[in-house]
Tab-separated table of C-alpha atoms and ligand atoms in Angstrom:
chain	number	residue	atom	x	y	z
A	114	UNK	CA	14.628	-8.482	14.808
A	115	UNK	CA	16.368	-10.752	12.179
A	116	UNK	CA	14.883	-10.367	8.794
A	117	UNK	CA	15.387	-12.398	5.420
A	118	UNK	CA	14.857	-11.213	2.552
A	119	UNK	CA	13.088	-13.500	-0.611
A	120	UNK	CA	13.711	-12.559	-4.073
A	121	UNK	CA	17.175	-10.555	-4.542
A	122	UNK	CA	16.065	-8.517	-7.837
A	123	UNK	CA	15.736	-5.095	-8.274
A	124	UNK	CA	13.291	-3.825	-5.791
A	125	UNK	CA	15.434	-5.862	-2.993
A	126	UNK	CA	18.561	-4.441	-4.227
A	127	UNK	CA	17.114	-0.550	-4.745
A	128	UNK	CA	15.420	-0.316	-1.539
A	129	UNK	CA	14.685	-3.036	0.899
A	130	UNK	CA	18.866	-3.741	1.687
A	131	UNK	CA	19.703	-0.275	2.109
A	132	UNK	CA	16.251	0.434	4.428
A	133	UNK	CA	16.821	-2.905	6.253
A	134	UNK	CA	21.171	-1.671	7.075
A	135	UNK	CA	19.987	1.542	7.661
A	136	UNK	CA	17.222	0.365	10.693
A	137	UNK	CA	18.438	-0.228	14.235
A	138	UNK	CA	15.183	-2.260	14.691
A	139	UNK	CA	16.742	-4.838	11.908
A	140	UNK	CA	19.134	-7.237	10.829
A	141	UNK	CA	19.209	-8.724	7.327
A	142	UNK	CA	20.064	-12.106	8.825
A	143	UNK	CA	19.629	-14.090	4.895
A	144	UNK	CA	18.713	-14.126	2.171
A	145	UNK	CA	16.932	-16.686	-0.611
A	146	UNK	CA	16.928	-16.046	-4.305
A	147	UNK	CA	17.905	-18.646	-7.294
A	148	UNK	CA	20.774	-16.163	-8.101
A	149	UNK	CA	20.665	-12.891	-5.881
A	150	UNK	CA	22.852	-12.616	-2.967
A	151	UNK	CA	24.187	-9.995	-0.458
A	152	UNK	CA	27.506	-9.645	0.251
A	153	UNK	CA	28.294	-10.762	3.740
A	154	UNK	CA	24.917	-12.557	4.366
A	155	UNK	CA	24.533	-15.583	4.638
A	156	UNK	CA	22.529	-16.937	1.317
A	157	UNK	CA	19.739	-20.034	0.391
A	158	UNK	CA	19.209	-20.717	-2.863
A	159	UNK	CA	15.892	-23.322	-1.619
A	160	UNK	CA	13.484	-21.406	0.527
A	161	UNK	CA	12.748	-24.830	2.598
A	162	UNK	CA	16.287	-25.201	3.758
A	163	UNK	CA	16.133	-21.576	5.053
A	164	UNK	CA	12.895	-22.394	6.996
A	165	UNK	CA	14.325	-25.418	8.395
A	166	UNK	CA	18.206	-24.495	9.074
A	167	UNK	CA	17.337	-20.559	10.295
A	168	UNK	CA	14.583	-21.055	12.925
A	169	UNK	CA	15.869	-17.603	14.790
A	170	UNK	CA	15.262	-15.409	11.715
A	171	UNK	CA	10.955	-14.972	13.064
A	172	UNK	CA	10.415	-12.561	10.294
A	173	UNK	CA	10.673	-12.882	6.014
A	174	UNK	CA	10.255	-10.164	3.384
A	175	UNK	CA	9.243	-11.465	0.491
A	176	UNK	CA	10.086	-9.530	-2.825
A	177	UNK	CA	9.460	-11.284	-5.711
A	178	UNK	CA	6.662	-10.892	-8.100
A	179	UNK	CA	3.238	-11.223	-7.252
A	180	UNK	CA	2.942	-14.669	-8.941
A	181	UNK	CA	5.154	-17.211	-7.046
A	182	UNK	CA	5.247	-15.037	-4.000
A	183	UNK	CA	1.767	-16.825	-2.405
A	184	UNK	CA	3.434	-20.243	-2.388
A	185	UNK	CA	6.433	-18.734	-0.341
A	186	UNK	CA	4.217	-16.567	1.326
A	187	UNK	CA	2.006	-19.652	2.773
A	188	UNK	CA	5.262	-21.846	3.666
A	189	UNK	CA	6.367	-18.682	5.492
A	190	UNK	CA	3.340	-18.446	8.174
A	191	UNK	CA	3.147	-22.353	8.221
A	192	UNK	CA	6.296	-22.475	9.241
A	193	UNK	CA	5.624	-19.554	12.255
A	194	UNK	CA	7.172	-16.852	10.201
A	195	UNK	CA	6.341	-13.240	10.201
A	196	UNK	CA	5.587	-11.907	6.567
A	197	UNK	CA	5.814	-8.652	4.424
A	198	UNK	CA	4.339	-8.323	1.664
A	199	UNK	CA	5.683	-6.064	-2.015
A	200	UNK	CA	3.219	-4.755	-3.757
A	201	UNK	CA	0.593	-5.826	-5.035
A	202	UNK	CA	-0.042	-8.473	-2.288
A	203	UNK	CA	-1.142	-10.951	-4.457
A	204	UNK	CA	-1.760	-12.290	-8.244
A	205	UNK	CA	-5.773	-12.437	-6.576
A	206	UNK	CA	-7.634	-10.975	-4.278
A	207	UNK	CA	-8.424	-14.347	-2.728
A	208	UNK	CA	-5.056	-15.710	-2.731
A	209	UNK	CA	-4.160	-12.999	0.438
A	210	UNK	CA	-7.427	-13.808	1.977
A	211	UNK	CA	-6.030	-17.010	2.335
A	212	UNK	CA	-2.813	-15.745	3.534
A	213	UNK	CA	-4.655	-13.475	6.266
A	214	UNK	CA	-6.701	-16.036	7.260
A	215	UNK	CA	-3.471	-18.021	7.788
A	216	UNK	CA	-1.834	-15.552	9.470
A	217	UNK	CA	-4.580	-14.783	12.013
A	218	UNK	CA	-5.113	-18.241	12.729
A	219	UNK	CA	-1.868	-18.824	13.958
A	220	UNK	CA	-1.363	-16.024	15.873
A	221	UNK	CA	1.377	-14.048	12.991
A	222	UNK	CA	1.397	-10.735	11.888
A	223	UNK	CA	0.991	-10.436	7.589
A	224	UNK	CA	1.880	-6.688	6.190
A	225	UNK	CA	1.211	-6.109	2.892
A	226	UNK	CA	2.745	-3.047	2.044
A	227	UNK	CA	2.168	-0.023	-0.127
A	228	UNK	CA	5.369	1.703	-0.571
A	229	UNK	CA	3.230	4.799	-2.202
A	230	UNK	CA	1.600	5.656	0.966
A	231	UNK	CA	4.559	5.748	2.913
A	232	UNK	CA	5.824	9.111	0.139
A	233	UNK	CA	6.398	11.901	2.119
A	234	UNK	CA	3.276	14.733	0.751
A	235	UNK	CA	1.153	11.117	1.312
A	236	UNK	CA	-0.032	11.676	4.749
A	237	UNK	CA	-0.082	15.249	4.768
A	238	UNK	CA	-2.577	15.674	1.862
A	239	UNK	CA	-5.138	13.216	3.744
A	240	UNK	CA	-4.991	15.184	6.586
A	241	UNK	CA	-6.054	18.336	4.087
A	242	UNK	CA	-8.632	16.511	2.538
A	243	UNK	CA	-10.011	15.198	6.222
A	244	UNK	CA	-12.791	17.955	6.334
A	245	UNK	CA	-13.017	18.849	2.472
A	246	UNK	CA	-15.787	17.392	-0.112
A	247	UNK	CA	-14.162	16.278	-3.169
A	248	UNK	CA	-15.980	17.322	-6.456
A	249	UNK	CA	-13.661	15.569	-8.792
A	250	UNK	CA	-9.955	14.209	-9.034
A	251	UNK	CA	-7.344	12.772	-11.783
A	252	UNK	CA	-4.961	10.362	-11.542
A	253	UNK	CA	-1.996	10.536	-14.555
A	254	UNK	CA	0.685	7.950	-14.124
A	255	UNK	CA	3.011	7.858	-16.956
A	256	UNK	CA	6.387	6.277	-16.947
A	257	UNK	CA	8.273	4.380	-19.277
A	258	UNK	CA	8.290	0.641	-18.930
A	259	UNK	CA	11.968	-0.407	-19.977
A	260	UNK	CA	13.526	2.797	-17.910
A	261	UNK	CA	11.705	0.921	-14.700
A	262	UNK	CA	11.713	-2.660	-15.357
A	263	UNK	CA	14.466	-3.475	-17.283
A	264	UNK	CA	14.293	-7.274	-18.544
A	265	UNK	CA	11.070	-8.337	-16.458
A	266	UNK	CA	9.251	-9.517	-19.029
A	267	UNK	CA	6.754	-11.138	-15.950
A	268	UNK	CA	4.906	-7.741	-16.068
A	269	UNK	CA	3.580	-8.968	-19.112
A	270	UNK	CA	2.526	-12.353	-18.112
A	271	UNK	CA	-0.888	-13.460	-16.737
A	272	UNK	CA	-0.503	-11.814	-12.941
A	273	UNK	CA	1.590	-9.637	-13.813
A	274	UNK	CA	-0.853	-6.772	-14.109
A	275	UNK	CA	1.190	-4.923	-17.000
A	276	UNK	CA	0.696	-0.942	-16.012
A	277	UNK	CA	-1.245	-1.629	-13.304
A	278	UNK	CA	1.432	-2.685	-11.569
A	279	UNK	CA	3.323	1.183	-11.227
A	280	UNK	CA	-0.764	2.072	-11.257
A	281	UNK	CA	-1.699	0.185	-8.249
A	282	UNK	CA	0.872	2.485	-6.399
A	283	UNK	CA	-1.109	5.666	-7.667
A	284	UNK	CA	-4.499	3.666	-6.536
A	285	UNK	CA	-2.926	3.127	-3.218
A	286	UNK	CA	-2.685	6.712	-2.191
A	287	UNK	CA	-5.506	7.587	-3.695
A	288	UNK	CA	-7.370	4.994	-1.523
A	289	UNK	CA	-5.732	6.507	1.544
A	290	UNK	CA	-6.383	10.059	1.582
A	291	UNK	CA	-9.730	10.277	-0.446
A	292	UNK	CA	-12.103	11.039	2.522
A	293	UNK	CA	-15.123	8.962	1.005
A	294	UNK	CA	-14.100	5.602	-1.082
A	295	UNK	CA	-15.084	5.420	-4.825
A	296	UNK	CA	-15.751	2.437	-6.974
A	297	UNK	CA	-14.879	1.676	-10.293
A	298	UNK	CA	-17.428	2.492	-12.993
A	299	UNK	CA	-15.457	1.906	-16.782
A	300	UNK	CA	-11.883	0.987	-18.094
A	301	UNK	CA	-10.575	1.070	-21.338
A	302	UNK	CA	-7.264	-1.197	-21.471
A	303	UNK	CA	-4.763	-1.298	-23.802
A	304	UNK	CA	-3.070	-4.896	-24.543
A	305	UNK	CA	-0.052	-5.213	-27.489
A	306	UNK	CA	-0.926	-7.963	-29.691
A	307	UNK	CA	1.981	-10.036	-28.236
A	308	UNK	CA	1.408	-9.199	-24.250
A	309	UNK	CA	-1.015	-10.698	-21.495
A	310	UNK	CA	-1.274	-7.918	-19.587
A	311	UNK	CA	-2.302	-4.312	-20.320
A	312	UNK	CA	0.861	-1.255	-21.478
A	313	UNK	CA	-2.330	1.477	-20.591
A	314	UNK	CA	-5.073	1.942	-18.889
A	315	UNK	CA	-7.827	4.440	-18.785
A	316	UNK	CA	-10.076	3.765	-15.581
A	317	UNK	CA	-13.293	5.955	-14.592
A	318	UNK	CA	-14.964	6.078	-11.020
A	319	UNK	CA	-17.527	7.449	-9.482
A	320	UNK	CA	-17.145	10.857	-7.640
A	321	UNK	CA	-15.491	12.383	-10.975
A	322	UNK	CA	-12.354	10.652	-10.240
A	323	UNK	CA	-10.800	9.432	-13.365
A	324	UNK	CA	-7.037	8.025	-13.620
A	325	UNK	CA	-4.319	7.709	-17.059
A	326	UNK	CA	-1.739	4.941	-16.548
A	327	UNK	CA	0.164	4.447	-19.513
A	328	UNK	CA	3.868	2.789	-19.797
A	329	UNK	CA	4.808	4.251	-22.633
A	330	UNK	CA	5.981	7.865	-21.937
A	331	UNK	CA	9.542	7.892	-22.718
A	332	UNK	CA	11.778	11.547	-21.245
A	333	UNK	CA	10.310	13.052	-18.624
A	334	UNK	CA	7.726	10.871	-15.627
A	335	UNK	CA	4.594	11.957	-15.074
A	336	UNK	CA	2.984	10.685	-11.347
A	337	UNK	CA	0.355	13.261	-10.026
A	338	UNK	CA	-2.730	13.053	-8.947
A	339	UNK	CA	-4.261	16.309	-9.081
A	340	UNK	CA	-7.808	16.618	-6.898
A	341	UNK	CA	-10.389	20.088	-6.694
A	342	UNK	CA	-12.473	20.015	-3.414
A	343	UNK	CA	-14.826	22.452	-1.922
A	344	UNK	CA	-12.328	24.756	-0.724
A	345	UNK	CA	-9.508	24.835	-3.059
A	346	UNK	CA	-7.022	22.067	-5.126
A	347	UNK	CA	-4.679	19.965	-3.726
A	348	UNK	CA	-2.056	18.044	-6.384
A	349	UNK	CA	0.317	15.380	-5.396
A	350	UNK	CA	3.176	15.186	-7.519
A	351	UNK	CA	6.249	12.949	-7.977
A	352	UNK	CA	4.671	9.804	-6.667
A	353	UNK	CA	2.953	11.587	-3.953
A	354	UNK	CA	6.412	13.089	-2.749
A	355	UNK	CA	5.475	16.932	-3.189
A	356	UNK	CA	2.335	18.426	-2.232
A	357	UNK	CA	0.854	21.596	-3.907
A	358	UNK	CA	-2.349	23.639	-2.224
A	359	UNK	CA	-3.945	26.246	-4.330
A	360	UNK	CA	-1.032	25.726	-7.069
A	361	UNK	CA	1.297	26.546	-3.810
A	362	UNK	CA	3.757	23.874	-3.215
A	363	UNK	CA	4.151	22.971	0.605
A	364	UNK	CA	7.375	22.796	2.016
A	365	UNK	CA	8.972	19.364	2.491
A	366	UNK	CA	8.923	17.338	5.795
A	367	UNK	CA	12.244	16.995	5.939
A	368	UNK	CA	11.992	14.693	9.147
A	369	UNK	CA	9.856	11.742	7.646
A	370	UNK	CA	11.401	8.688	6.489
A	371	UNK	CA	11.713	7.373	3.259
A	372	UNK	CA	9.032	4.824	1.566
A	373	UNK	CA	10.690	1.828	2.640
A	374	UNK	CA	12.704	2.890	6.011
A	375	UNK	CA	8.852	3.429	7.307
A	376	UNK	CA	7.771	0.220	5.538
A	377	UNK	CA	10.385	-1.473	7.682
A	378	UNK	CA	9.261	0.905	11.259
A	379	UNK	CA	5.819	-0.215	10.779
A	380	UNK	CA	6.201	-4.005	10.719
A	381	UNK	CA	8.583	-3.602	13.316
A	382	UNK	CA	5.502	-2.117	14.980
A	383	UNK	CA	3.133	-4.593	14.135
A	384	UNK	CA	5.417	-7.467	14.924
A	385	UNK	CA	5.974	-6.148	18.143
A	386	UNK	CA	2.432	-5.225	18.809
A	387	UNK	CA	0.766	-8.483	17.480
A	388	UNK	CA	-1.096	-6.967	14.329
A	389	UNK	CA	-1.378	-7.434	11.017
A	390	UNK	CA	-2.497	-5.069	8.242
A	391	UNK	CA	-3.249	-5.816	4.781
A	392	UNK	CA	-5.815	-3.270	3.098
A	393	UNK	CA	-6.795	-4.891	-0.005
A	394	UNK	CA	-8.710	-1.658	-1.675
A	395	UNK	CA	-6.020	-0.452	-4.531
A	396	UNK	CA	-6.271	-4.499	-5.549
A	397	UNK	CA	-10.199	-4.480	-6.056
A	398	UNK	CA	-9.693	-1.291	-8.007
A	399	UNK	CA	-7.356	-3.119	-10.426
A	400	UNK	CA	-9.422	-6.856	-10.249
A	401	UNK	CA	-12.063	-4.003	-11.079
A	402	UNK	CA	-10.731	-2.974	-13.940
A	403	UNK	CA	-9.930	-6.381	-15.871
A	404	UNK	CA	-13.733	-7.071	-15.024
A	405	UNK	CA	-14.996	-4.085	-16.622
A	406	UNK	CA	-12.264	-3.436	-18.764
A	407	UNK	CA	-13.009	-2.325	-22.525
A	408	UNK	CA	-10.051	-4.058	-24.787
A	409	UNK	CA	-8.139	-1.777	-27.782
A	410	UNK	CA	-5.427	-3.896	-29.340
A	411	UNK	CA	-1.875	-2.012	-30.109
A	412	UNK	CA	1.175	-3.211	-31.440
A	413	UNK	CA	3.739	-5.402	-30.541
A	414	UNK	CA	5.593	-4.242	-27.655
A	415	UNK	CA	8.870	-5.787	-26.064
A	416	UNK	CA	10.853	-4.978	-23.616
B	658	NAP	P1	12.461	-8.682	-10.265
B	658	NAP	O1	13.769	-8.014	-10.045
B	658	NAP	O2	12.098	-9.072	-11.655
B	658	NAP	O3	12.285	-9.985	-9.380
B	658	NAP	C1	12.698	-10.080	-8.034
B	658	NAP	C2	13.317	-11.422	-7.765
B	658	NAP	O4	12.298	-12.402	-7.648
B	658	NAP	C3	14.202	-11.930	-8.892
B	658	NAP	O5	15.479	-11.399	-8.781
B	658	NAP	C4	14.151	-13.421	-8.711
B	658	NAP	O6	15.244	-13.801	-7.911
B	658	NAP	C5	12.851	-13.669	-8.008
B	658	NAP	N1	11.906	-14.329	-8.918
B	658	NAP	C6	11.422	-13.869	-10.080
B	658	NAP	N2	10.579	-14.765	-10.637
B	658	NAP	C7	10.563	-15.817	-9.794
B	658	NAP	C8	9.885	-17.065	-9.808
B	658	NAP	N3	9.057	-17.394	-10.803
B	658	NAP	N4	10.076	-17.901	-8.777
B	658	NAP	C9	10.908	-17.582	-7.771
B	658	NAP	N5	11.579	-16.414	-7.720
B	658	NAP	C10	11.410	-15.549	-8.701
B	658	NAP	O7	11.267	-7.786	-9.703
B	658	NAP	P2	11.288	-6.452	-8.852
B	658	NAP	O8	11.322	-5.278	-9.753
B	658	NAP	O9	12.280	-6.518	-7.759
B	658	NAP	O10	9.783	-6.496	-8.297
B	658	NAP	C11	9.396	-7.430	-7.305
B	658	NAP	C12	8.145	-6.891	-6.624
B	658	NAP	O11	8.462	-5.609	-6.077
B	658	NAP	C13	6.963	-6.685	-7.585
B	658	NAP	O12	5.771	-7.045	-6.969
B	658	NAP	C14	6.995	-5.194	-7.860
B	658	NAP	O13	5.715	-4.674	-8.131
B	658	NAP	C15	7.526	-4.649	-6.546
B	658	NAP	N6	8.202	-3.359	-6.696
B	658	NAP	C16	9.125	-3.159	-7.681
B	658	NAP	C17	9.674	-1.896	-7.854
B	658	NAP	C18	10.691	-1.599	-8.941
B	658	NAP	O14	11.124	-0.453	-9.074
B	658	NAP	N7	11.154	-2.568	-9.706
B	658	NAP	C19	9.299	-0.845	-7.009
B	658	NAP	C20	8.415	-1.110	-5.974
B	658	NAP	C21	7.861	-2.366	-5.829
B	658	NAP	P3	16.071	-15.155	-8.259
B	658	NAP	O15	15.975	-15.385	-9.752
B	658	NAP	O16	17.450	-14.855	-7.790
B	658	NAP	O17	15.388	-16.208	-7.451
């Protein structure tokens, strides 16, 4: 399937190019960015002269920030494209109900994807938890903002979700492998005086399951989610890459794909099979969490 790929920034660069060359399901057929390109591909600088001029490419990718991705996003499916989604789907909740309502209507498959879940202790620690009873579980997700997005100062703009946006990835697992859902029962967000958008959050929810996003932790990452059942604990580390069982680490599945080489085999899948799937539950957490949300002013921060 020919694929073209919207928004030729980092993410685009780091992941989806090298998962798209590496896939014999794919070819990165264009591309459309204001100044990104890829060498060798052809490249559109206006996203309506790609719809119009590149009817065979059936399928976009669309990786720019949640903000103006819904306008390109809606173009897309009206004009009988396929579309995947970055995460977070959306700047709202309602703007990819729109986009799924879209999509169904006219017969297209929408993905919006959660790189997180595809991490390779991801699916092994739901099947774990399957048969357990949870009795509590914490989330810490601490990484340091200008290591990660160098320059993007659209993190901290209205829709931009500020730490929420590495946090929805740790909300995204954590909505897949709990075996009973949770909802959000307090946050305490941290704004600096000169940002839109939160640096940390502190979020509570039912079940005992608390979570710690903050963007500030400079040396080493912190992205575990540690959880203590009936029979035993279970911690995902590294972005839910390593998997620990009683304080045991598990040995690696060596054979699963990377985050976005299975992005990529699943839409390739749903494309194929007629089906869309957009699970909207790490979003509500977040749109949660600005509704609740306590503020605590801190200082200026830039990046
Ligand atoms: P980015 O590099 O700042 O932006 C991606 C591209 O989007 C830019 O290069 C830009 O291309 C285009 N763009 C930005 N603002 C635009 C606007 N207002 N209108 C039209 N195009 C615009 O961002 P990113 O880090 O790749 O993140 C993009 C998405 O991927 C986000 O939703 C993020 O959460 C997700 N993601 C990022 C990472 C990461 O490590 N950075 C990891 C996983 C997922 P042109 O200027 O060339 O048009």
């Amino acid at each position: 399937m020919k694929v073209a790929l919207v928004g030729i920034g980092k993410i685009a660069l780091d992941q989806h190019v090298p998962a798209i060359r590496a896939a014999n399901d794919w070819e990165l057929a264009a591309t459309v960015s204001r100044k990104g390109a890829v060498a060798g591909v052809e490249s559109f600088t206006d996203f309506a002269v790609f719809l119009a001029q590149r009817p065979d490419v059936t399928v976009v990718s669309l990786c720019l920030p949640p903000v103006p991705r819904f306008a390109y996003a809606e173009a897309a499916l009206r004009a009988d494209r396929h579309v995947m989604l970055e995460k977070p789907p959306g700047a709202t909740l309602a703007e990819v109900q729109a986009l799924q309502m879209l999509a169904a209507a006219r017969g297209l498959t929408l993905y919006a994807t959660w790189h997180s879940r595809m991490a390779y202790a991801v699916a092994p620690a739901k099947a774990w938890l399957a048969d357990k009873t949870v009795r509590r579980a914490d989330i810490t997700w601490r990484e340091d903002v200008r290591r990660w997005h160098p320059g993007q100062n659209w993190v901290f703009e209205p829709g931009g979700m500020g730490v929420f946006d590495p946090g929805i990835n740790a909300l995204s697992i954590l909505t897949e492998i709990l075996p009973a859902p949770v909802h959000l029962t307090a946050a305490t967000l941290t704004y600096p005086e000169n940002c839109q958008t939160p640096i940390a959050a502190d979020l509570s929810f039912s079940g005992n399951v608390t979570a710690d996003f903050d963007w500030r932790q400079v040396g080493p990452q912190t992205w575990d989610i540690e959880i203590d059942t009936d029979e035993g604990t279970l911690a995902l580390r590294m972005g839910g890459n390593r998997l620990e069982v009683g304080g045991v680490e598990m040995a690696g599945e060596n054979s699963i794909m990377g985050e976005y080489p299975a992005l990529y085999a699943r839409m390739a899948k749903l494309v194929t099979t007629g089906q869309s799937d957009v699970d909207l539950a790490p979003a509500i957490h977040v749109a949660d969490a600005f509704s609740l949300g306590r503020r605590i002013m801190a200082p200026p921060f830039y990046l």
